[in-house]
């Protein structure tokens, strides 16, 4: 039987060093990086999404970054289709796909496939967006916790797109999104996946988050938020749910101070890192676990032995 091509997935909490690890492995193993971060698909917000820099993009081939307008919806099914197309092209050119990102659900569907969910009528989506405007996202997040506690535990309840998606499925079918996700899955990529996890100590992660956030501020994070507002984007848009933007919009509207916006954003990033760490332990279950870019030699040795045995 013909062996499946090998692919890597790299997951870790925000600020754990995934970008550096991905580039090192791509260069050492003749690989190309495929984005698995649901925020870095969007254009015009490179600072708040911690998009790879121009130098990092130039250091190795990158795919599926920075290609959607903030107003564009993008489902996990679309991601799976795009990732499959890109990965098959990488394999056809004799390279290795290396999926890098902090969106656990993206990595889950790549390796396991996805369960089919019912179509949602446009009227339900319109009504949910009206409900958000009238009552706020927190009220809808509480509704989701009641009708689908399993999904509510897995997602960021401040991510409007994810909350409304789960509620739309329930309102359309009377069944929870988790019900459909627990059904038999299909469409996963036919690769021999090796899962790499990056897990520095929690205090190291929090220090890196704070340091990175200071760099974001110096790089012009408030100005980035202002530019989005100037172009007519709002928190109702799919791509503008990135952590921090809503707080900077409040600052620009005069509702909170700049220091308040900064503290709220940093706190949300720490909470997000904690959720990612929990997901890694309970669902990702890496084949190889490292603390950061300084340990990539262990992965390189392992992968070279695996490739030699193909």
XYZ file of C-alpha atoms in Angstrom:
310
model
C 0.000 0.000 0.000
C 1.290 3.433 -0.925
C 2.300 5.483 2.110
C 0.521 8.734 2.815
C 2.551 11.929 2.407
C 3.779 13.419 5.662
C 2.537 16.773 6.952
C 3.244 18.707 10.135
C 0.834 20.647 12.326
C 2.190 23.182 14.797
C -0.063 24.455 17.572
C 0.598 26.496 20.686
C -0.834 29.345 22.741
C -0.599 32.877 21.436
C 2.946 34.276 21.784
C 4.449 30.786 22.167
C 6.731 31.160 19.142
C 4.783 29.237 16.475
C 5.914 31.506 13.644
C 9.620 31.037 14.442
C 9.236 27.269 14.836
C 7.349 26.995 11.554
C 10.019 28.902 9.632
C 12.856 26.855 11.143
C 11.139 23.587 10.280
C 10.196 24.748 6.775
C 13.804 25.595 6.005
C 15.223 22.427 7.563
C 12.679 19.987 6.101
C 11.959 21.517 2.681
C 8.526 22.589 3.816
C 6.028 25.339 3.120
C 3.843 26.982 5.749
C 0.055 26.934 5.543
C -1.875 29.245 7.848
C -4.147 27.674 10.469
C -5.129 30.876 12.271
C -8.652 32.199 11.696
C -7.606 35.831 12.242
C -4.525 35.922 10.043
C -6.626 35.189 6.955
C -7.812 38.821 7.061
C -6.230 41.876 5.491
C -5.678 45.360 6.941
C -5.041 44.311 10.564
C -1.516 42.863 10.699
C -0.702 44.275 14.134
C -3.627 43.020 16.216
C -3.544 39.575 14.533
C 0.249 39.246 15.036
C 0.640 38.573 11.306
C 4.109 37.375 10.254
C 6.321 40.296 9.315
C 7.607 40.923 5.801
C 10.945 39.399 6.842
C 9.189 36.304 8.199
C 7.095 35.914 5.051
C 10.296 36.135 3.023
C 12.089 33.531 5.160
C 9.897 30.639 3.930
C 6.935 30.138 1.578
C 3.616 31.023 3.266
C 0.049 30.298 2.139
C -3.496 31.391 3.104
C -2.467 34.539 4.946
C -3.823 38.041 4.526
C -6.219 37.296 1.657
C -9.745 38.245 2.800
C -11.388 41.616 3.358
C -12.629 42.105 6.951
C -16.232 42.019 5.710
C -15.930 38.566 4.141
C -17.391 35.525 5.873
C -15.215 32.415 5.752
C -16.426 29.069 7.031
C -14.322 26.201 8.318
C -15.585 24.194 5.326
C -14.112 26.804 2.988
C -10.872 26.700 4.949
C -10.702 22.915 4.647
C -11.193 23.105 0.877
C -8.575 25.850 0.445
C -6.071 24.118 2.721
C -6.505 20.852 0.807
C -5.873 22.581 -2.536
C -2.752 24.328 -1.232
C -1.396 21.238 0.537
C -1.840 19.003 -2.501
C 0.054 21.540 -4.614
C 2.877 21.621 -2.049
C 3.103 17.821 -2.094
C 3.050 17.770 -5.913
C 6.133 19.999 -5.904
C 7.988 17.640 -3.583
C 7.635 19.798 -0.470
C 6.078 19.210 2.955
C 2.978 21.089 4.165
C 3.468 22.619 7.613
C 0.211 23.896 9.111
C 0.885 26.616 11.683
C -1.712 28.344 13.824
C -3.567 28.844 17.011
C -7.075 27.973 15.805
C -7.602 24.494 17.151
C -10.750 23.855 15.151
C -8.888 24.451 11.884
C -6.304 21.829 12.820
C -9.006 19.449 14.005
C -10.866 19.463 10.691
C -7.616 19.076 8.751
C -6.732 15.882 10.602
C -10.217 14.474 11.298
C -12.556 15.965 8.705
C -15.801 17.762 9.430
C -19.373 16.714 10.143
C -22.029 18.039 7.817
C -24.255 20.711 9.335
C -27.635 21.889 8.016
C -27.987 24.936 5.818
C -29.072 28.008 7.758
C -31.702 30.287 6.194
C -30.528 33.832 5.603
C -33.440 35.134 7.717
C -31.978 33.475 10.818
C -28.564 35.044 10.233
C -30.150 38.464 9.740
C -32.161 38.087 12.957
C -29.106 37.003 14.953
C -27.201 40.088 13.813
C -30.156 42.234 14.846
C -30.156 40.498 18.232
C -26.477 41.316 18.682
C -27.058 44.976 17.915
C -30.036 45.143 20.263
C -28.906 43.006 23.208
C -25.134 42.645 22.845
C -23.003 39.566 22.257
C -22.861 38.619 25.937
C -26.600 37.851 26.025
C -26.309 35.594 22.973
C -23.249 33.899 24.471
C -25.338 33.055 27.553
C -28.032 31.636 25.286
C -25.408 29.462 23.606
C -24.206 28.214 26.992
C -27.747 27.016 27.687
C -28.511 25.344 24.344
C -25.024 24.032 23.523
C -22.731 23.988 26.584
C -20.224 21.725 24.830
C -19.543 24.230 22.043
C -19.674 27.132 24.511
C -16.759 25.501 26.372
C -14.702 25.144 23.201
C -15.004 28.533 21.532
C -14.135 32.116 22.411
C -17.470 33.516 23.577
C -16.271 36.982 22.580
C -15.860 35.859 18.972
C -19.109 36.993 17.411
C -18.725 34.913 14.273
C -18.282 31.664 16.224
C -21.148 32.396 18.664
C -23.605 33.325 15.929
C -22.618 30.345 13.813
C -23.393 27.938 16.671
C -26.669 29.654 17.511
C -27.727 29.780 13.868
C -27.411 26.002 13.583
C -29.507 25.514 16.714
C -32.203 27.950 15.594
C -32.331 26.402 12.133
C -32.465 22.750 13.206
C -33.407 22.609 16.878
C -30.200 20.620 17.432
C -26.900 21.856 18.805
C -23.812 22.386 16.691
C -22.016 19.901 18.939
C -24.627 17.288 17.957
C -23.569 17.610 14.329
C -19.863 17.864 15.128
C -20.015 14.621 17.091
C -21.510 12.821 14.084
C -19.202 10.876 11.698
C -16.751 13.209 9.975
C -15.549 13.381 6.386
C -13.195 15.416 4.219
C -10.033 15.373 6.334
C -6.721 15.527 4.498
C -5.219 12.142 3.622
C -1.798 12.771 5.157
C 0.337 11.133 7.798
C 0.122 13.999 10.276
C 2.764 14.628 12.906
C 1.415 16.957 15.607
C 3.857 19.385 17.214
C 2.858 21.292 20.336
C 4.615 24.332 21.789
C 4.030 24.813 25.504
C 6.252 27.252 27.419
C 5.588 27.780 31.125
C 2.529 29.919 31.781
C 4.513 32.796 33.302
C 6.737 32.783 30.217
C 3.678 32.992 27.951
C 2.200 35.872 29.956
C 5.492 37.770 29.908
C 5.730 37.291 26.135
C 2.131 38.461 25.695
C 2.879 41.631 27.649
C 6.117 42.246 25.751
C 4.507 41.609 22.393
C 1.622 43.855 23.276
C 4.010 46.712 24.076
C 5.516 46.198 20.610
C 2.024 46.257 19.070
C 1.347 49.599 20.709
C 4.615 51.040 19.430
C 3.899 49.629 15.966
C 0.641 51.602 15.822
C -2.202 49.431 17.101
C -4.554 52.389 17.877
C -3.817 53.793 14.425
C -4.614 50.409 12.872
C -7.996 50.422 14.608
C -8.617 53.999 13.454
C -7.794 53.042 9.877
C -10.366 50.246 10.000
C -12.985 52.670 11.284
C -12.084 55.201 8.614
C -12.747 52.544 5.970
C -16.178 51.846 7.387
C -15.468 48.531 9.115
C -17.270 47.699 12.345
C -17.337 44.981 14.984
C -20.272 43.410 13.117
C -17.876 42.459 10.297
C -16.515 38.910 10.305
C -12.851 39.858 10.415
C -13.107 42.576 13.037
C -13.756 40.223 15.939
C -10.031 39.871 16.623
C -9.107 40.270 20.272
C -8.643 43.928 21.117
C -10.271 45.723 18.222
C -13.611 46.267 19.959
C -11.803 47.877 22.898
C -9.839 50.198 20.634
C -13.030 51.118 18.842
C -14.463 52.053 22.261
C -11.358 54.120 22.964
C -11.643 55.923 19.632
C -15.323 56.608 20.387
C -14.284 58.201 23.687
C -15.975 55.549 25.838
C -12.814 54.283 27.584
C -9.239 55.465 27.989
C -6.302 54.215 25.957
C -4.832 52.532 29.035
C -8.175 50.783 29.663
C -8.219 49.495 26.068
C -4.645 48.257 26.408
C -5.279 46.461 29.699
C -8.488 44.814 28.462
C -6.768 43.592 25.322
C -3.776 42.184 27.191
C -6.103 40.451 29.646
C -8.165 38.935 26.821
C -4.975 37.645 25.195
C -3.916 35.964 28.454
C -7.334 34.321 28.754
C -7.140 33.189 25.148
C -3.725 31.640 25.765
C -5.178 29.723 28.717
C -8.002 28.332 26.563
C -5.528 27.318 23.871
C -3.366 25.531 26.436
C -6.395 23.617 27.696
C -7.343 22.614 24.152
C -3.837 21.339 23.484
C -3.910 19.102 26.549
C -7.440 17.759 26.107
C -7.937 17.565 22.332
C -4.780 18.184 20.309
C -2.558 15.656 22.140
C 0.722 16.383 20.311
C 3.145 13.708 19.162
C 6.044 16.005 20.029
C 6.006 18.711 22.700
C 8.564 21.507 22.980
C 8.884 24.724 24.954
C 9.878 26.996 22.099
C 12.009 27.652 19.005
C 15.228 26.668 20.825
C 14.071 23.015 20.824
C 13.292 22.589 17.132
C 16.368 20.382 16.643
C 14.468 17.567 18.387
C 11.655 17.813 15.831
C 14.053 18.024 12.896
C 15.868 14.832 13.965
C 12.570 12.995 14.464
C 11.177 14.105 11.114
C 14.343 13.248 9.175
C 14.203 9.692 10.543
C 10.515 9.452 9.626
C 11.144 10.752 6.101
C 14.066 8.356 5.662
C 11.782 5.414 6.435
C 9.230 6.324 3.782
